[in-house]
């Protein structure tokens, strides 16, 4: 089976969040279970030149906005699968990956170019796997083309929802500019008087998936459907949830090149050294008996930062450390900064994005906080589990799929989990975690339970293969 994965970001070429991790890892995992997969993604200013192995196409002519645009295509296998990177400097060589007024135009272009590229490089794939609103355009273009173009006649589309909160909404007048002005296309995009790329992808793709099992149900409710829950319910028989995997080649405490001491299920000594180094790095006094609570996240309301703000005082009162890595909304950034000024011997803060530090924190911390409002899948809780860092999470989306609340009597469970979005409930779990940390054997059990979990991509990839097979038969 031939599968083309199309995504707006993919590790190691680009990453702002979980989508990048998934799109980078899935094509490789698919190859490992026998699928002939390839990846198409933009070449950004941020894409390191060492990953651009060679020029695949020097002149991909893209008919665009009444003219013709000459894009270049690079080839790489830096993520472990054949990858084509579309290079269109006007759209993608910018200071940030997202956040521009014309993002919809940038990704409409990317989608159109990606479909042209597939045609240029050979036989049509059986499945085009589209990801998030950035790829809603290709769902519609491919479905339109399928009606008259034999090249696409046997190609089906799978559309994965990584985050329903971002929908790519824009004025319908642009549809004409993108070659999507037909009645068919307009109807697909039309949502409350505007055009929505997420809606188009949901409506038109042959099948749908979400990045965790629980999230596939959550987006059918108004609370998490962001105005499109009705459409998800309507298409529920074509929807399946597949919990993301972890790339254990990248996130493995036994081999991780980003950390200075290594450890495993059988020997956790290296973790203590990582903790010492982490405290040292943040110029915190080194007391290895005190737990470190960590957070690595985009600082947005989705991530439950306001709950962290409410419990931070209690954590410090209990004598623990807090280390936060992240950037985002100013109010949240200011909060962490103020907390550090208030308790400089207990709090470490890094404002920004830092991949290496993310690995070092996972390795050196004791607890990891993810009290999210919603979490389509969440990856950091799974990285934490592998690094013996016990997650404290709210029971939503992928957090609910992957974290089992600790049962101290029977020694079962891999973390701490609460239901209601409430600081009191979060705090209860924090106290439970501190209490468990006080007993070395209990803590070891918790760590081992998490470290022996298998959240590998192999499991997830097999489920995607089943989804593709099903989609082909439709
Ligand atoms: P989301 O996609 O909603 O941001 P996920 O948990 O699915 O959340 O994925 C986030 C990914 O981005 C993880 O790999 C996490 O380690 C990483 N990440 C988030 N913020 C930072 C940061 N400031 N520095 C380094 N890595 C970060």
GROMACS .gro file of N, CA and C in nm, residues 278-354:
model
  231
  278UNK      N    1   2.031   1.913   3.642
  278UNK     CA    2   1.919   2.002   3.610
  278UNK      C    3   1.910   2.115   3.713
  279UNK      N    4   1.920   2.078   3.841
  279UNK     CA    5   1.915   2.181   3.946
  279UNK      C    6   2.031   2.279   3.929
  280UNK      N    7   2.146   2.223   3.898
  280UNK     CA    8   2.266   2.304   3.880
  280UNK      C    9   2.248   2.402   3.763
  281UNK      N   10   2.190   2.350   3.657
  281UNK     CA   11   2.170   2.432   3.537
  281UNK      C   12   2.081   2.553   3.565
  282UNK      N   13   1.984   2.533   3.655
  282UNK     CA   14   1.895   2.644   3.690
  282UNK      C   15   1.945   2.720   3.813
  283UNK      N   16   2.068   2.693   3.853
  283UNK     CA   17   2.129   2.757   3.971
  283UNK      C   18   2.043   2.742   4.096
  284UNK      N   19   1.984   2.625   4.110
  284UNK     CA   20   1.904   2.598   4.229
  284UNK      C   21   1.989   2.519   4.328
  285UNK      N   22   1.967   2.539   4.459
  285UNK     CA   23   2.046   2.463   4.557
  285UNK      C   24   2.019   2.312   4.538
  286UNK      N   25   2.124   2.232   4.553
  286UNK     CA   26   2.107   2.090   4.520
  286UNK      C   27   2.067   2.009   4.642
  287UNK      N   28   1.938   1.978   4.651
  287UNK     CA   29   1.887   1.890   4.755
  287UNK      C   30   1.810   1.780   4.684
  288UNK      N   31   1.874   1.665   4.672
  288UNK     CA   32   1.815   1.559   4.589
  288UNK      C   33   1.696   1.490   4.653
  289UNK      N   34   1.670   1.522   4.779
  289UNK     CA   35   1.555   1.460   4.846
  289UNK      C   36   1.425   1.534   4.820
  290UNK      N   37   1.437   1.653   4.768
  290UNK     CA   38   1.315   1.731   4.740
  290UNK      C   39   1.270   1.705   4.596
  291UNK      N   40   1.140   1.682   4.575
  291UNK     CA   41   1.095   1.652   4.439
  291UNK      C   42   1.094   1.775   4.348
  292UNK      N   43   1.114   1.749   4.219
  292UNK     CA   44   1.102   1.856   4.119
  292UNK      C   45   0.972   1.835   4.041
  293UNK      N   46   0.886   1.933   4.043
  293UNK     CA   47   0.765   1.934   3.959
  293UNK      C   48   0.799   2.011   3.831
  294UNK      N   49   0.768   1.950   3.716
  294UNK     CA   50   0.806   2.016   3.591
  294UNK      C   51   0.687   2.041   3.501
  295UNK      N   52   0.707   2.138   3.412
  295UNK     CA   53   0.609   2.165   3.307
  295UNK      C   54   0.685   2.208   3.182
  296UNK      N   55   0.649   2.148   3.069
  296UNK     CA   56   0.706   2.188   2.940
  296UNK      C   57   0.587   2.206   2.847
  297UNK      N   58   0.560   2.327   2.808
  297UNK     CA   59   0.438   2.345   2.729
  297UNK      C   60   0.430   2.480   2.661
  298UNK      N   61   0.344   2.486   2.561
  298UNK     CA   62   0.303   2.616   2.509
  298UNK      C   63   0.220   2.679   2.620
  299UNK      N   64   0.243   2.805   2.648
  299UNK     CA   65   0.169   2.868   2.757
  299UNK      C   66   0.037   2.925   2.704
  300UNK      N   67  -0.061   2.837   2.693
  300UNK     CA   68  -0.195   2.878   2.649
  300UNK      C   69  -0.296   2.822   2.748
  301UNK      N   70  -0.416   2.879   2.744
  301UNK     CA   71  -0.520   2.839   2.840
  301UNK      C   72  -0.549   2.689   2.831
  302UNK      N   73  -0.539   2.634   2.710
  302UNK     CA   74  -0.567   2.491   2.690
  302UNK      C   75  -0.491   2.403   2.789
  303UNK      N   76  -0.370   2.446   2.823
  303UNK     CA   77  -0.280   2.360   2.900
  303UNK      C   78  -0.303   2.365   3.051
  304UNK      N   79  -0.406   2.439   3.093
  304UNK     CA   80  -0.439   2.441   3.236
  304UNK      C   81  -0.339   2.519   3.319
  305UNK      N   82  -0.278   2.620   3.259
  305UNK     CA   83  -0.175   2.697   3.332
  305UNK      C   84  -0.238   2.766   3.453
  306UNK      N   85  -0.366   2.806   3.439
  306UNK     CA   86  -0.428   2.874   3.554
  306UNK      C   87  -0.440   2.780   3.674
  307UNK      N   88  -0.458   2.650   3.650
  307UNK     CA   89  -0.458   2.556   3.764
  307UNK      C   90  -0.318   2.547   3.825
  308UNK      N   91  -0.217   2.547   3.739
  308UNK     CA   92  -0.079   2.543   3.792
  308UNK      C   93  -0.052   2.667   3.877
  309UNK      N   94  -0.104   2.782   3.829
  309UNK     CA   95  -0.084   2.907   3.903
  309UNK      C   96  -0.146   2.896   4.042
  310UNK      N   97  -0.260   2.828   4.049
  310UNK     CA   98  -0.330   2.820   4.178
  310UNK      C   99  -0.264   2.723   4.276
  311UNK      N  100  -0.193   2.623   4.225
  311UNK     CA  101  -0.133   2.527   4.318
  311UNK      C  102   0.016   2.552   4.344
  312UNK      N  103   0.075   2.643   4.267
  312UNK     CA  104   0.221   2.664   4.277
  312UNK      C  105   0.263   2.697   4.421
  313UNK      N  106   0.185   2.781   4.487
  313UNK     CA  107   0.218   2.821   4.624
  313UNK      C  108   0.227   2.700   4.717
  314UNK      N  109   0.132   2.609   4.703
  314UNK     CA  110   0.130   2.489   4.789
  314UNK      C  111   0.250   2.398   4.761
  315UNK      N  112   0.286   2.390   4.633
  315UNK     CA  113   0.401   2.305   4.598
  315UNK      C  114   0.527   2.360   4.665
  316UNK      N  115   0.541   2.492   4.659
  316UNK     CA  116   0.659   2.554   4.719
  316UNK      C  117   0.656   2.539   4.870
  317UNK      N  118   0.537   2.556   4.926
  317UNK     CA  119   0.517   2.539   5.071
  317UNK      C  120   0.563   2.401   5.117
  318UNK      N  121   0.538   2.301   5.031
  318UNK     CA  122   0.576   2.164   5.065
  318UNK      C  123   0.727   2.141   5.049
  319UNK      N  124   0.797   2.245   5.005
  319UNK     CA  125   0.943   2.234   4.996
  319UNK      C  126   0.994   2.184   4.862
  320UNK      N  127   0.904   2.164   4.766
  320UNK     CA  128   0.948   2.108   4.637
  320UNK      C  129   1.001   2.218   4.545
  321UNK      N  130   1.064   2.173   4.437
  321UNK     CA  131   1.108   2.265   4.331
  321UNK      C  132   1.003   2.267   4.220
  322UNK      N  133   1.001   2.376   4.145
  322UNK     CA  134   0.920   2.382   4.022
  322UNK      C  135   1.011   2.429   3.909
  323UNK      N  136   1.006   2.358   3.797
  323UNK     CA  137   1.081   2.401   3.679
  323UNK      C  138   0.985   2.412   3.560
  324UNK      N  139   0.986   2.527   3.497
  324UNK     CA  140   0.894   2.549   3.385
  324UNK      C  141   0.971   2.588   3.259
  325UNK      N  142   0.938   2.519   3.150
  325UNK     CA  143   0.993   2.554   3.019
  325UNK      C  144   0.876   2.585   2.928
  326UNK      N  145   0.875   2.703   2.869
  326UNK     CA  146   0.765   2.732   2.778
  326UNK      C  147   0.758   2.878   2.743
  327UNK      N  148   0.680   2.903   2.639
  327UNK     CA  149   0.653   3.042   2.604
  327UNK      C  150   0.513   3.048   2.550
  328UNK      N  151   0.459   3.170   2.546
  328UNK     CA  152   0.323   3.185   2.497
  328UNK      C  153   0.262   3.312   2.548
  329UNK      N  154   0.142   3.300   2.604
  329UNK     CA  155   0.070   3.421   2.645
  329UNK      C  156   0.146   3.496   2.754
  330UNK      N  157   0.147   3.628   2.735
  330UNK     CA  158   0.226   3.715   2.823
  330UNK      C  159   0.192   3.698   2.970
  331UNK      N  160   0.062   3.689   3.003
  331UNK     CA  161   0.022   3.680   3.143
  331UNK      C  162   0.082   3.556   3.209
  332UNK      N  163   0.086   3.445   3.133
  332UNK     CA  164   0.142   3.321   3.189
  332UNK      C  165   0.294   3.331   3.201
  333UNK      N  166   0.356   3.391   3.101
  333UNK     CA  167   0.502   3.408   3.107
  333UNK      C  168   0.537   3.493   3.229
  334UNK      N  169   0.460   3.600   3.250
  334UNK     CA  170   0.486   3.688   3.364
  334UNK      C  171   0.468   3.615   3.496
  335UNK      N  172   0.368   3.528   3.500
  335UNK     CA  173   0.343   3.454   3.623
  335UNK      C  174   0.466   3.373   3.663
  336UNK      N  175   0.518   3.293   3.568
  336UNK     CA  176   0.634   3.210   3.601
  336UNK      C  177   0.752   3.297   3.643
  337UNK      N  178   0.769   3.408   3.573
  337UNK     CA  179   0.880   3.498   3.606
  337UNK      C  180   0.867   3.551   3.749
  338UNK      N  181   0.744   3.591   3.783
  338UNK     CA  182   0.720   3.645   3.918
  338UNK      C  183   0.741   3.538   4.024
  339UNK      N  184   0.698   3.417   3.991
  339UNK     CA  185   0.714   3.307   4.088
  339UNK      C  186   0.863   3.284   4.115
  340UNK      N  187   0.941   3.292   4.009
  340UNK     CA  188   1.085   3.271   4.028
  340UNK      C  189   1.145   3.384   4.112
  341UNK      N  190   1.100   3.506   4.087
  341UNK     CA  191   1.152   3.618   4.167
  341UNK      C  192   1.114   3.601   4.313
  342UNK      N  193   0.995   3.544   4.333
  342UNK     CA  194   0.944   3.526   4.469
  342UNK      C  195   1.020   3.414   4.543
  343UNK      N  196   1.054   3.306   4.469
  343UNK     CA  197   1.121   3.192   4.534
  343UNK      C  198   1.239   3.146   4.448
  344UNK      N  199   1.342   3.227   4.438
  344UNK     CA  200   1.453   3.195   4.347
  344UNK      C  201   1.528   3.068   4.381
  345UNK      N  202   1.513   3.019   4.506
  345UNK     CA  203   1.584   2.895   4.543
  345UNK      C  204   1.501   2.771   4.516
  346UNK      N  205   1.379   2.791   4.470
  346UNK     CA  206   1.294   2.673   4.445
  346UNK      C  207   1.239   2.668   4.303
  347UNK      N  208   1.249   2.778   4.232
  347UNK     CA  209   1.183   2.784   4.101
  347UNK      C  210   1.285   2.811   3.990
  348UNK      N  211   1.275   2.732   3.884
  348UNK     CA  212   1.358   2.755   3.766
  348UNK      C  213   1.268   2.779   3.647
  349UNK      N  214   1.296   2.885   3.571
  349UNK     CA  215   1.209   2.920   3.459
  349UNK      C  216   1.293   2.943   3.334
  350UNK      N  217   1.251   2.883   3.224
  350UNK     CA  218   1.313   2.914   3.094
  350UNK      C  219   1.201   2.954   3.001
  351UNK      N  220   1.205   3.078   2.957
  351UNK     CA  221   1.101   3.126   2.866
  351UNK      C  222   1.152   3.108   2.724
  352UNK      N  223   1.082   3.028   2.646
  352UNK     CA  224   1.125   3.006   2.508
  352UNK      C  225   1.106   2.861   2.470
  353UNK      N  226   1.160   2.827   2.356
  353UNK     CA  227   1.150   2.691   2.306
  353UNK      C  228   1.289   2.631   2.306
  354UNK      N  229   1.307   2.517   2.369
  354UNK     CA  230   1.441   2.459   2.377
  354UNK      C  231   1.431   2.307   2.384
   0.00000   0.00000   0.00000
